[in-house]
Every structure is written in C-alpha cells, then in structure tokens.
Amino acid sequence: MLRFNLKTFLICTAPALLLCLVSLDIRAQNTIVGVIKGTVTDLKSKEPITGVTVVEVNENDRQVNASVTNVDGLYTIKIASKNNRLRFSFIGYTSQTLPIGDKTVINVALKEAQSRDLSEVIVKSTATQKISNGFGESSPRDKIGAVASLSTEQLAGQPVTSIDQMLQGQLAGVQIVSNSGDPGGGTNIVIRGQGSISAGNDPLYVIDGIPIISTPYDNSNAAASYARINPIADLNPNDIEKIDILKDANAAAIYGARAANGVIVITTKRGKPGTTNIIFNTQFSFQMAPRPIPVLNASQYKVMRLEAEQNNNDINPSTNTLLPLVDDPTYQNYWLYQSNTNWIAALEKTGFTQNYNMSLSGGGESAKYNFSTSYTNAAGSMINTGFNRFTGRFNLDYTVSKKLRFTANIAFSRSSIKDYANNGGGTLYFNALVRSPAMPIYDVSYVDGSQLPNYMSLGGVNGFQDNPIAFANTVDNSSYSTNLKPNIRAQLTITKGLQFITNASLDFVGENAKYFQPAAATGVIWNSNQFNRVDTRDFERMQMILDNYLTYNVNLIPKLVTNLLLGNTFNTFKSNQLTAQAYATADAAMQTLGNSGGYNSVNSSSATETILSQFTKIDMVYNDTYGFNFTMRRDGSSKFGGGNKYGYFPSFGSYWRISNLKALKNSTTISDLKLRASWGQLGNSGIPNYAYISQFAQGANYMGLSGVSESNPQLNHLKWETSESTNLGLDASFFHDRLGLTIDVYNRLTKNLLYNLALPATSGLVNSLTGNSGGYVYTNLGTIRNRGIELNITATPLALKNFTWNTSFNIATNVNKVLSLPGGTVTTADSYGGFNSQIKEGDALGTYYGLVFKGVYSRDADAVVHDKNGNVIYELNGITPRLMHIGSETGNVYKGGDAIYEDFNHDGIIDDQDKVRIGDANPKFFGGYNNSFTYKNWGLRFLIQYQYGNNIIDGLRLQLESMTNANNQAQSVLRRWRTQGDVTDMPRALATDTRNILPSTRWVEDGSYARLKYVTLSYKVAQKSLQRIGIASMDMFFTANNLYTWTKYIGADPEIALGSNPAFIGIDQGLTPQTKGYTLGVNVKL
Amino acid sequence: MNYTHKNTHPWLGMLIICMSFFPIGCGKYLDQAPTNSLTKEQFFQTEADANAAMIGVYDGLQGCVTQFLAWGEFRGDLVTATVQSTTNYPYYEAFSADATTNISSWSDWTTVYKMIGRANIVIESVPGIVNIDKNFTQEKSDAIVGQARFLRALGYFYLVRAFKEVPLVLTASSSDDVNYRIPKSSSDVVLDQVEADLTFADTKVPAQYATDQATRGMVTKGAVDAALTDVYLWRGKYQQAVDASQNVLNNNLYSLVAGANWFSLFAQKNTSESIFEVQFDYKIQETNNLGGVSGAFTVNPVLTNYYSIEQDKTRSLNNTYVNAGSNVYWKYTGLSVNGTTNIGRPAGDADFIVYRLADVMLLRAEALTHLGVPQKQEAINLINTIRNRAGIAPYVGVDGTADGGLLESYVLKERALELAMEGKRWFDLVREATNDNNPDILISAVSQSRTVAERALIRSRIIDPRSWYLPILSIELNRNPALVQNPYYQ
C-alpha cells in the first residue's frame, strides 16, 4: 500500500518544475536610445483616444517599454532599440504593430474592431461575454451545453457579503436557498434538482480553473451544533469578475466525476494593461430584527397551561406541574413564576455590517497584476452573533515571451463566526419563543422576588439549556477559518495553435473552533460534566491539484475551426481532525482544555482521497453555422475498489445556427437563432472515504483480552453514481440583440444511486435492529429523474440618449421523481414533529405523508365513526354510536375539542393507514425578474425572486400551537376550543397527549413567495468635477434588501433551509429568518 | 546559455509533455487505506491476529446472553412479568399472533447473528494464516476454528429453539459478493450443521487452558460434550446424548459444589461445577444487563410452591430469589447471602452459565428415561444425586421399571428447582412436549402459571404449537425480502 507521499508528488510535478526552469529567459534590456511621441486617434471619428497602451516589443515579442496615451490621445515612450516595434492596443479596437526605424513621431489611427471581436466589451447583456469552463474560454456564440452566466455588470453594486447571495434569483434553473438569516449562515445551491440521496447535491466550485473545497465542517456526528464557516463565504465578492454556471453534462463534462451536480465557475478580476486603477468600496448595512411571532403573555400562558393539564386529568393543584401555574404564595418557588418576560425582545437587536474593500490593478504588456484586500464585520440581528472576514488576493499575469506565459494567484482569508449553540435543545430563537413568559431573565429572591445578579437557570422543556439570554450572553461558540489558495499556471506555446499548460495548486482550509459554556449559562453545579464545559475542534483540509494539458487550435479545412484538448489531473485531498470536550475548568475565565477537571471525549481522525483523471475534448465549428463537441473523461478514485476505480464519462453535442440560412441572413428582426442538442454522463462519488475497504476494528474484548472484529465488508461492486443528462436548447436574439431569449429543456437521470443501505441482521454486521444501528453499507441502487424547462429573457426595451431600461426575466420548472427503488420505499432516520422522511418509488424527493386535518370536533358526541356515505356507524347494540379511537381499537377515544382527521378506511381508528400524500416541498416553478434603469448619472435596479407551488411543513407553528408541554405558544391558540359546543379550528389544550398535533395537513402550508430581494438606487458623480481632485470616478448607492415578501405562508419566512437530507426538505425548524436590511455604499476609483 | 527558442523548445516541450502524461511511480496513487482500522489484507497474518479475531467472537457471545436468557426462560412457567415488561408483553409472553406493529427487542436476533458472523470470519480466514506464520501450526489453527465452530453451533442451537426455522449463514460477510438476503432453512438442516460443527470442535478444542477462568470461560472439550448432550436430546437422539454426557461425567475438571456452597455457583463465578460460563467483569467494563432483564420478572408461585413442598432450603429463598417485596430472582444480582442481609453485586458483573455439571446430569437423566431399565435406574440415581446435594429427600421406592413419563416429570421438576432463571425452562417444556408428542406438558404448565383471568386466552393460543416460536421482527423482514414471517404470525 503506497500512500501519497512527497516522492510521488515530486515525480508527478517534475515536468511542471522542469518547464519552469528551462523557460527562464528573463534578460533585462533597459538601455534607452531615443524617445518617440505621437497621437492616437479613432480612424472613423478622428477623435483622440485616451488610455491606449503603447508598448515597445523586441524580436521575440517581449515587452521592453510601455506607455499610455493621455486625454488628448498623446503619448511619449522611451525606446531601447530602433529595431524594435511599437504596438498600440486598446479594448474595442484592432491592435496595430509598427516598426520604429528612424522615426521620432508616430501617429496612429486605430480601427474599431469587428463586432465578433468586441466580445470583451459589455454592450447590454451577457450574450457578448465569454464563457469560461475553467479550462478555457469560449464565445457564447459557440455554446452547446447549458450554461448560465452572470456578468461583471450584473454582479456589481450588490451589497452582499458572500458570493452565493449574488446568484439568488438571477439564473434559470439554479435554486438557491439561504440556510438562515444569521451572518455567515451560508446557502444551499441546487442546480436542476436534487439527483442524489446519499452522495450529496452540492455543485463543484471552480475558481480560476481550480476546483476548491466548498463544504463546511460536517457537524452531523458532533455532540453540539458548533458554529461553522462555509468555505464559500471566505471568498470576497468584490474579487469576482464573472460567474458561469455549467448546468448540464455537456457543459460540465470536462470535470467528469466531480460535476454531477453542476459546476460554478468563478473568474476573479485580473489586471489590465494601462493605467493603474485603485478602487475603494465601503458599505454600511443595517439588518432589521425578524418579524415577531406574537406569543402569549404570562397570564394567558398560565391559563392555557392549566387548561392543558386539567384536560389531561391532572387536577391536583399541589403537583409540581400545576404549582407554578396556580399563583399560590405559599409555594416555595412562587417568585420564580411572577414575571412577564418578552424573551424575543430581549434577544433581538438591529444588526450592523461594515465592509471595506480596496483593490489595486494595472500593468503593462508583460506583467499585469490585481491586488485586493477586504475587511467585513457583520453583527447579526440576534445579540452576540456575528461574522468577521479579512481577505487578500494577488493575481499576477506574466508574459515571459511570445511562447511562455505565467499566471499566479494567491488568495488568503481569515474569518470568524460567532453563533448560538443549539445543544440538543433547539435554536436560541426557538427557545426565546417558547420559554415561559412567567419566568424572569435574572434569578429572583425566594423571599420577596427582588432581582439577583445571576441568570435564572431553571429548566423549561429542554432542561437546563433553556434560558436563551443567559446562553447568548455567556456562551462562546466561535469558529475561525484560515484559507489559503496559491496556484501557478504556465502556458507554453509550442507551435502555432499548440499550447501546453500546466497548473499546480493548493487549497488549504484550516478551521478551529471553540465552545465554552460557563456554569452561569446553565446553572449546573460543580459535579456535572456540563459545568464550565470547554470544547475544542481542529479540522484541517488540504487539496493539491496538478493539471497538465495540451490544446491545439487548427483550421484543417477552410472555415472549420477545430480545438483539441488533452490532459490529465492529479488530485489529492487530505483531512485531519481533532475534537475534544472537557469540563469543570476551575473558573469561567479559564477556558482551555488544560484547565479542565475531566474529559468527556477526545477523538482524532485523518483521511486521504485521491483522484486521477484523463480527459479529452474536441470542439469543432464550421462556418459559424454548425458546431460539434465531444468530451471524454476517465476518472479514477480512491473511494472505489478493484475494477470500479475508474469511470468513463462521455459527452457530445452540436448546434445549428438557423439564422445563417439564406432566408434569415438579412432579417432585421432575427439577429441570431441557434438550436443546441447535447447528451452526456457525469459521476458522483460523494461518499465517505474507505467505504469499500474491508475493515477490522479494535474494541471487541473478552476476559480483558483485546479482540478485533469486522467493521465494514469489502464492497467490490460499489461504483460511481452516474448522472446522465440530455439537453435541448434554443438561443435567439432579435432587433440587433435588443431582445435575447434562451430556452433549455432537459432530462437528467441519476442512475446507480449511491445509497447507504441497511443490511439484514443475519449478515452479522448489524448492532441493533430495534435501535436501528450499524449494518449500513453503501450500494448502488435505483434511479432518480429530474426534468424541466428553463427560460431566460433579456431585453433592452428602451435605449434613449439619457435613459436606458434593461430587464431580464427567468423561470424554470423542475420535476423530480424517484423512478426506481428496489424495495419500493426506504425510510431514512430523519424526522420532525412526527413527520418521517421517506423515499418512495414514484414520488418526488421531499414528498410528505400524513393525515388529513378537517377541523375540530365541537362536541364529544361528534367524534363518532362514519361510513363512506357519511352515515354514523353504531355499535352492535344498535343504539350507541361507535367512537373514534387513536392508534388501535383499544386506543384513546376522541373528544370534543380534538382534531378531526379523515378516517379514509372508515374503521374508526386514526392510524398509519389513514396517512396519505399531503405535500411536496419542490416548487412547481421558480426564478427571478431583474430590472435596471439609468437616467443620466442615476441608476435604479431591483430584483424580484420567486418560487411557486411548493409546500412547507410549518414546524415552528407545530411547536407554537401544540399545547402539549410547558412551551409558550403563539397567540393564535387564544382561539382554541374550550367548552362543548365551541366551533373553531384550533383544538383544545391537552398536556402530554399528542393526538391533536399528529403529522397532518394542518401543518402543511403553501410556501409560494415572491420577494423584492433588493432595490438599489445609485448615483455616479460627474467625472469632470472629480478629475480635479484626482478621482477617476465615484459612485454611491443605497440598497434596501428583502423589502417586501408576497406570501401566504404564516411562518416567519418562506425561505426554508434545505438541510442535508434531500428526502426531508422544506421543514421550518425555527431558524433565524431573513430580514429587511438597508445599505449605503460608496465606490471610489483613483 | 545562449540557445534559440526555435531549435530547442518544441522537442523539449514534447518530451516534458510525454513525461507528464505517462507519469512513473503514480500507479498506486489511487490506493488509500484508513488509519483507524485494519484492512483485511493487513489482518489475518499472524497467530496474534487469529487470537484477536477469536476474542472478537467471544465478545459477540457476551452480547448474546440477555437473548439466551429471555428465549429460554420468559415464556415459561417459572416467571411472572412485572409491570415494566408489559411493553413487550402482547406477543412475547401472551403469545399474541399480532407481531406486525410491535417492535419488541425480544425478537431481535441481531446479537446472535453478530457472533455467528464473527465466527464465520474466523472459520474462513484463520486456516490461511498457517501458510503465512510459521509459528501457527495446523493444531493451533484447528483449536481456534473449533472454538469458533462451537460458538456458531451454540448460536444456531439457540436460534432454532427460539424461532424454529432461521437463515443458515455459513459464509463470512466479508464482501458484497456474499448474498446477504438469504431465506430460512428448516430446523433439521440447521441442526445437522450444529451437530457437524460440534463434532468437529469435539476433537479439536483443548480440554483446558492455562487459567481456571479460561477453562470455564472459553470453549473446551467439556463444553462441546455438554452442548452435544443438549442437541442430541433436543433431537430425540437419546443414546447419543447419553454417550456425549458420559464424556462430561468422566471429565475430572467438573464436580458438583457442596450444597452449603450452592449459591457460590453464581456469586463466586467459575466454580468446579461450571463447564461453560460467559465471563463478565465490571472492573474492566465488560458488563451485561442480565440483572436488569431478570429483574423485570418475579418468581412465579409455581416455583415457590415446588420449593415449599420439597422443603428446599438450599435453592429457594435468599438463593434463587430474595423477597425484596415480591420474590425477585437473585442469581444475577446477588453477591452474598447470610439469611437476613442481601448484598448485591455491581451492576452487570454477573457471569452467564451456559452449561454446568448439574444441568448436564439432568439432561443425561432425561435421555436415560427413554431407554431401558438399567438406564432408567441410573436416571433416578442422577436425580437423587442432585436432590441430595440440595438436602432434600431422594426419590425412594422407584426403580428402573418405573414409567418413563413419571421419571421424566421428576427430571423436569428437578430442573425447575435447580436451573430456574438460567434460560433453560422454556426449552425444557418445548423439548418434552415435542419429543414425546405431548403438547399438554407445555400447555398445562404455562397456563397454570398465569392468572385465572388469562388462562383461557393463553391456552387457546399455545394449543397451536406454532405459537411456541417467536416472530421475526418486521424491520428484519423489510431488510431481507427473502425472509418469510413465521407461520403463526402471518
């Protein structure tokens, strides 16, 4: 067994290093022999052009000296040799290179470039921007697969602290859901539906050609919900030039086995030749506290609780449950229940975010650079939550000669997040909603109720962790992330059209976290293992990637442009983890492991994953009319064994530009019309490392002797999950690109689903059947289909001299269906409020089953059995009507005030047989509507993001209307059933008994919404007044976020975090909702 | 260095490119192994590995003891379920045919199959070590494989007695080439395999080990002979049972403890009477839940009546049970007895005795009752030996000419007095009811042990012999489509 070691890495990287050595050819040439002056003008208008790069190049095309034209188009350049040449270049114009000779004045008239070459200039839509797939750029004219792009212009001026927020609502078929409203909370991105059950649905992120680590620390096995940082949040949004999303197999094929869920290709800003640009951005934002959910006050609460206990036959007022409710001054804890606390108000505040960004960019013909740094500090809308980030990035392009170019990028970030722990007892937002309002925040004297300095720690429903204010103020739950991403790329031109590129990169994500829970928060005493608890976590991940590839661009026959790509990739991913939990530090000020009195747990682990890939791609375009591509990637992964290590992922596609037909060629209406079709396969290997390896573990001891037993069998048949997609697309533009239209129709099948299957106990590998533990092995089974239609329209309805209006609209539908699943149905472990997660053949992932709620029995006599015609069924004696039962024939009897559930089989028993499909968390369609208006120096933009037709299980409402335990409840329970004959839709208060809160349609709500995501008003300060004080440009903006949401959803926020189980989505578990925010920003360019 | 690009670059470039596309030394790049466990290639290399794997099987055995106790005892007539155990009551003790919605841990065969699975790995992989480790002889290999085959046989013997027909898994679940979803085999097929395993083990395992604890706590020839006696008797092979038990009687490792020390069998562990005893020790965190499980049951009046009629002081109050409110079994919870003060042992510390000499003597006696006159006489002698040890009156005036059925009832009663709450009683009832084709032995015993109100219902259920076997958990049926629920529960 040869592990990945330095030697191997050196052998593998040696070619790249050699290449670097032999190519070093830097010879300084700075002798000055003369000065050349001149003017650069536009050939057509004869106007002078400002900012034209003038470069002296030698016979090897190496840059020797450089200059730039001023406002009047004048330049002066010192030259090193009269044998050299001068090159004049400017964006939007065709470059010219002229010999120097004996001339001292060289005037040049530049010709405006053809429209085909203008693609670097943003005219009005993304259609003219190049598409990057990380390995190279291509023109959108030649697009075959499904790609959605966001241009610099669309990205600019959005007051976001994280790039995932930039994408929401902007791209058809890309569903983006925030995890919570807390700063640094992260988002889930799902491209074209969820296709995998156990292997993950996250897309691959690629920055400047390098796939990065994008998943946060896996919290699922941790005892507490530690604060964690999404590595994507470590990226500074200001650094981003553009984002391309590769949605289908054809577009993403070059990434093979890593791209089954799509690829997000991020291109960062690079230096451009010419003058040095210095840009400052500053933003200040206010984040409003979430919309309150009104809860009961102390006296309403006590009445409700008494009623609930009495309905459960707990009528002795001296029991421990009733004493706190009956206001008996002789009760020893009387004073602990005499407050009227608004817990939520004590927890909320206005959040404040400040964001500073500076960048420096520029360069000449041979070296270009872009340096940027940023600082973000966000304080959340709940006390003591926040996010801090410092980033730095340095991008360098260096042209050694005409044949050799280097690109080096280095990005650094350090961020920290401070969050609440939800240590098994729900979030603090949730605890603040449900904690008894009769209890005080601070402890009180038992004698007279006077306030004491310490927090009151008396347990509520979730025990001693319930005082949210004590937790928020005293518990330190912080995580720190250090992120370093250096990479270097060498590009060697061997002969005309043939290039060799080697690319070496490192991605390091180091995360350490601290959790300290002082006794002041919990009130536990010294002998508890929760007393002054300290947790420490260290998690380090490192990814090393080496790419080598050849590209060959050739015209084999006239009009046929062929591009060949052939390459390989080595990818090593290592992780190390250490976690420790200790308790009983001597003092709350001593917060490290060394001060602790004992350990609850200490664990460490490490893992290595390797991927070895080869790929080839052929692109052919004939006469701008017919396009064809073919991609084949072979991936080998350390996650699979034997003959299954390698997977082959082919893709092909083609396009036909209909608008090149003679009949359409001269049409003034249709500027471009193109049909695309493609097919391809991608892989997914998102399972734990070593899953296929037969493993034996220690710990099976007998008579004090150490034994070893099998912990995992060898999985010889385990292989890649394959995502196969077919895409049909139409690109059209009309009226000289004033109106653009893209339609894609796709069918995506995920085959050989990786699934963690439960084995029968007879395998000998199961620990307990009834405890459902052990005995799971990964296997390939079943098929899931996602299919849908995406439409994107961009238009410039108005383009006047002083006023323009640009608009874009996108809409997408995705229909998810489990096509086949051996066994028909599998139930996964997740559940919430009685709702279970299950995956069923024929259903979509995220389908809910439950009872049908039909109201509340008004009287006891109403809770009788009816036959299918609605007639009352009688007992055998013919007189007494048969009563409704719960669970079984001997179960409890329904009474007045209880929930009415549809008894589908009319057997008089409400049980699992009456559960039917009651909802689906997948939206029927979703998208966004974007508008921007400019009038002179003023700009106005707004974005509406929407989704329609999805259901949400309002779990928070389930908790706030349950009336089964000591939790405080929403004010809606004031309309509850109280006496015989009451007609209402709110069942009676009933302690302990869960009959009225069974999983049913009562909790399933319509989650459709449309949200005014942002409105931005911007003003560009006139250039002339600025130039006098040395400022090139300056603009200011004011943005309002989440200003208004149109929804029928009753809960705090219809944007519900997806969570980690694709079969159990759309459950509102009471996370911090999205809130309104206001931002003021200034951008200054020097 | 003054070269020109034109001459060198293309060739050098091509060379570099070729090198980078066909890297040398990267062939094993994709082989990665975990750092916190051993792979199968790393394991099963040395004698120490073989021993460690075998210890793993014994660890599996430790996990089985509560199921062994429950299956052998709780449906019988010597126990009364307390309130705490009512969640499991409906089909388990009340023989209800409805096992669909009830998830009872008493039908969970997980731990037994876990032990069997580990034994299968040892049986499959240990012999190969002989070719790798020179110190590991064929004899050593056989001794370990013999132990594993004994434990596999023991597991299946319990399974067959509890469920009747069970999946017979004989290959190690070492890879996904193995079919994990296999159907049930008939009890005869399973028991033939049990006999084959035990016969193999009989000649291969050691007679004793270096320490006395190991001699009682690990598989010995004595343990194999005891198990063979039990299996042959279960199958009605009486002469073979007699022959096998003779080997136990001849084995000088085993002798009855004195009547005065009878409770030391449980309190002191590994007495001279013990043949095979699953070892536990709270001091090294090897514990069980035998105390808690037996504590969910009180002594049924059937048993206290036996003791009082026989005037049995050695095995009754403060020995088999204590009167902590309501006659609680004491074998797994008591440490010492002095008549007034009962000292409990640390939780989970008690051993579980699978076979002891008195058990084998009574099994032998039962086999002998089915044979000729001289054999029956020996049966009476064996029963009287046990009674003498307990200080109660021997049977006089009965000899080898007595009716076999009468003698069998003596054995059955003596086994109740001697072995109550050791996981034997229910199997004794099923065995005699089945072998003698006399279901009434079981039906009347069990129904009489219930309250008057329950008797009619229980009788109507257990009159169907299929109810004597447990249902398969619905979770297991879901995981294994090849399994069919046992007939009584369909």
XYZ file of C-alpha atoms in Angstrom, chain A residues 354-567:
214
model
C -19.465 47.221 7.619
C -17.495 46.264 4.579
C -14.275 47.795 3.264
C -12.572 46.786 0.087
C -9.516 48.077 -1.700
C -8.011 46.932 -4.932
C -5.019 47.920 -6.947
C -4.669 46.755 -10.508
C -2.785 47.537 -13.624
C 0.268 46.508 -15.548
C 1.910 46.742 -18.876
C 2.208 44.372 -21.768
C 4.273 41.761 -19.945
C 3.098 41.907 -16.373
C -0.385 42.529 -15.111
C -1.476 42.451 -11.544
C -4.524 42.792 -9.392
C -4.156 43.094 -5.678
C -7.144 43.344 -3.398
C -7.878 43.247 0.251
C -11.118 43.461 2.175
C -12.490 43.537 5.645
C -16.051 42.653 6.609
C -17.579 42.839 10.007
C -21.188 41.800 10.481
C -23.115 41.818 13.707
C -26.320 39.812 13.428
C -29.846 40.706 14.376
C -29.667 38.494 17.465
C -27.375 39.562 20.261
C -23.864 38.155 20.133
C -23.980 36.685 16.654
C -21.564 37.878 14.072
C -19.180 37.295 11.229
C -15.747 38.723 10.586
C -13.607 38.336 7.494
C -10.301 39.549 6.205
C -9.316 38.632 2.677
C -6.365 39.259 0.431
C -5.839 38.259 -3.163
C -2.983 38.763 -5.560
C -3.413 37.823 -9.192
C -0.429 38.105 -11.491
C -0.048 37.518 -15.216
C 3.447 37.496 -16.570
C 4.314 37.153 -20.219
C 7.885 35.940 -20.470
C 7.887 35.745 -24.213
C 5.558 35.179 -27.058
C 5.771 31.483 -26.229
C 5.604 31.449 -22.499
C 3.178 32.938 -20.054
C 2.792 32.506 -16.329
C -0.223 33.123 -14.193
C -0.003 33.099 -10.443
C -2.798 33.662 -7.978
C -2.707 33.670 -4.266
C -5.735 34.149 -2.092
C -5.818 34.335 1.640
C -8.656 34.740 4.060
C -9.234 34.584 7.746
C -12.749 34.590 9.029
C -14.537 34.009 12.252
C -18.131 33.374 13.061
C -19.935 33.634 16.315
C -23.131 31.722 16.600
C -25.525 30.274 19.111
C -25.219 26.679 20.050
C -28.307 24.596 19.683
C -27.101 21.988 22.031
C -29.881 19.490 21.530
C -32.474 21.990 22.698
C -33.409 23.912 19.569
C -32.036 27.253 18.438
C -31.984 30.210 20.791
C -34.507 31.966 18.553
C -36.759 28.987 19.131
C -36.049 28.842 22.869
C -36.838 32.534 23.195
C -40.212 31.955 21.550
C -41.206 29.054 23.757
C -39.731 29.812 27.169
C -42.344 30.516 29.811
C -43.061 34.260 29.947
C -43.757 33.891 33.666
C -40.069 33.293 34.301
C -37.581 36.145 34.706
C -34.297 36.558 32.834
C -32.358 37.010 36.050
C -32.776 34.997 39.193
C -35.034 36.353 41.924
C -35.124 36.070 45.688
C -37.391 33.346 47.006
C -38.408 35.703 49.808
C -39.646 38.833 48.101
C -38.992 38.396 44.396
C -36.229 41.022 44.244
C -33.805 40.603 41.387
C -30.471 38.804 41.895
C -27.410 39.269 39.671
C -27.156 35.770 38.205
C -29.164 34.363 35.307
C -32.155 32.266 36.176
C -31.308 28.766 35.013
C -34.417 26.822 35.926
C -35.110 24.359 33.161
C -38.064 24.607 30.853
C -38.936 21.978 28.289
C -35.428 21.328 27.078
C -33.891 21.276 30.526
C -31.161 23.469 31.813
C -30.250 24.923 28.428
C -33.376 26.951 28.142
C -32.514 30.477 29.222
C -31.712 31.961 25.801
C -30.460 35.266 27.167
C -28.046 33.532 29.524
C -26.784 31.416 26.631
C -26.495 34.299 24.209
C -24.560 36.432 26.633
C -22.245 33.938 28.270
C -21.623 31.049 25.878
C -18.779 31.444 23.418
C -19.469 29.441 20.279
C -16.926 30.629 17.761
C -15.232 29.193 14.752
C -12.158 30.503 12.968
C -11.204 29.636 9.453
C -7.912 30.186 7.660
C -7.995 29.734 3.954
C -5.001 29.833 1.658
C -5.200 29.163 -2.043
C -1.993 29.593 -4.053
C -1.756 28.376 -7.610
C 0.575 28.803 -10.534
C -0.015 28.133 -14.182
C 2.470 28.010 -17.019
C 1.319 28.259 -20.606
C 3.763 27.293 -23.301
C 3.098 27.841 -26.989
C 4.904 25.067 -28.824
C 3.938 25.892 -32.357
C 1.170 27.956 -33.772
C -2.102 26.828 -32.204
C -0.479 24.235 -29.982
C -0.168 25.033 -26.318
C 0.892 23.111 -23.278
C -0.482 24.234 -19.945
C 0.481 23.043 -16.541
C -1.323 24.132 -13.466
C -0.362 23.400 -9.861
C -2.497 24.478 -6.958
C -3.048 24.100 -3.287
C -6.192 24.741 -1.314
C -5.793 24.823 2.420
C -8.761 25.264 4.746
C -7.919 25.188 8.409
C -10.761 25.531 10.812
C -10.595 25.640 14.543
C -13.457 26.212 16.852
C -14.052 26.870 20.464
C -17.118 26.312 22.529
C -17.218 27.419 26.118
C -20.326 27.028 28.197
C -19.889 28.520 31.649
C -21.919 27.361 34.591
C -23.552 30.799 34.600
C -25.461 29.831 31.440
C -26.773 26.526 32.659
C -26.799 26.824 36.446
C -25.425 23.281 36.764
C -23.288 22.595 39.803
C -19.670 21.533 40.066
C -20.204 17.779 39.822
C -21.909 17.928 36.423
C -19.979 17.128 33.271
C -21.568 20.260 31.799
C -20.023 22.540 34.426
C -17.751 25.115 32.733
C -17.655 22.944 29.654
C -14.965 23.561 27.058
C -14.935 22.033 23.580
C -12.168 22.396 21.075
C -12.139 21.312 17.468
C -9.415 21.411 14.876
C -10.168 20.493 11.340
C -7.689 20.893 8.569
C -8.235 20.102 4.926
C -5.827 20.365 2.068
C -6.315 19.750 -1.601
C -3.450 19.552 -4.057
C -4.200 19.560 -7.751
C -1.881 19.208 -10.698
C -3.274 19.608 -14.200
C -1.320 19.110 -17.408
C -2.976 19.661 -20.711
C -2.425 20.352 -24.358
C -4.637 22.493 -26.507
C -4.441 22.579 -30.263
C -6.298 25.082 -32.344
C -6.259 24.350 -36.048
C -8.097 25.027 -39.281
C -7.865 21.681 -41.043
C -10.068 22.795 -43.885
C -11.166 26.334 -44.587
C -13.963 27.590 -42.343
C -13.615 24.648 -39.954
C -12.201 25.724 -36.634
C -11.089 22.804 -34.512
C -9.997 22.899 -30.931
C -8.453 19.870 -29.269
C -7.801 19.427 -25.597
C -5.957 16.537 -23.996
C -4.978 16.442 -20.377
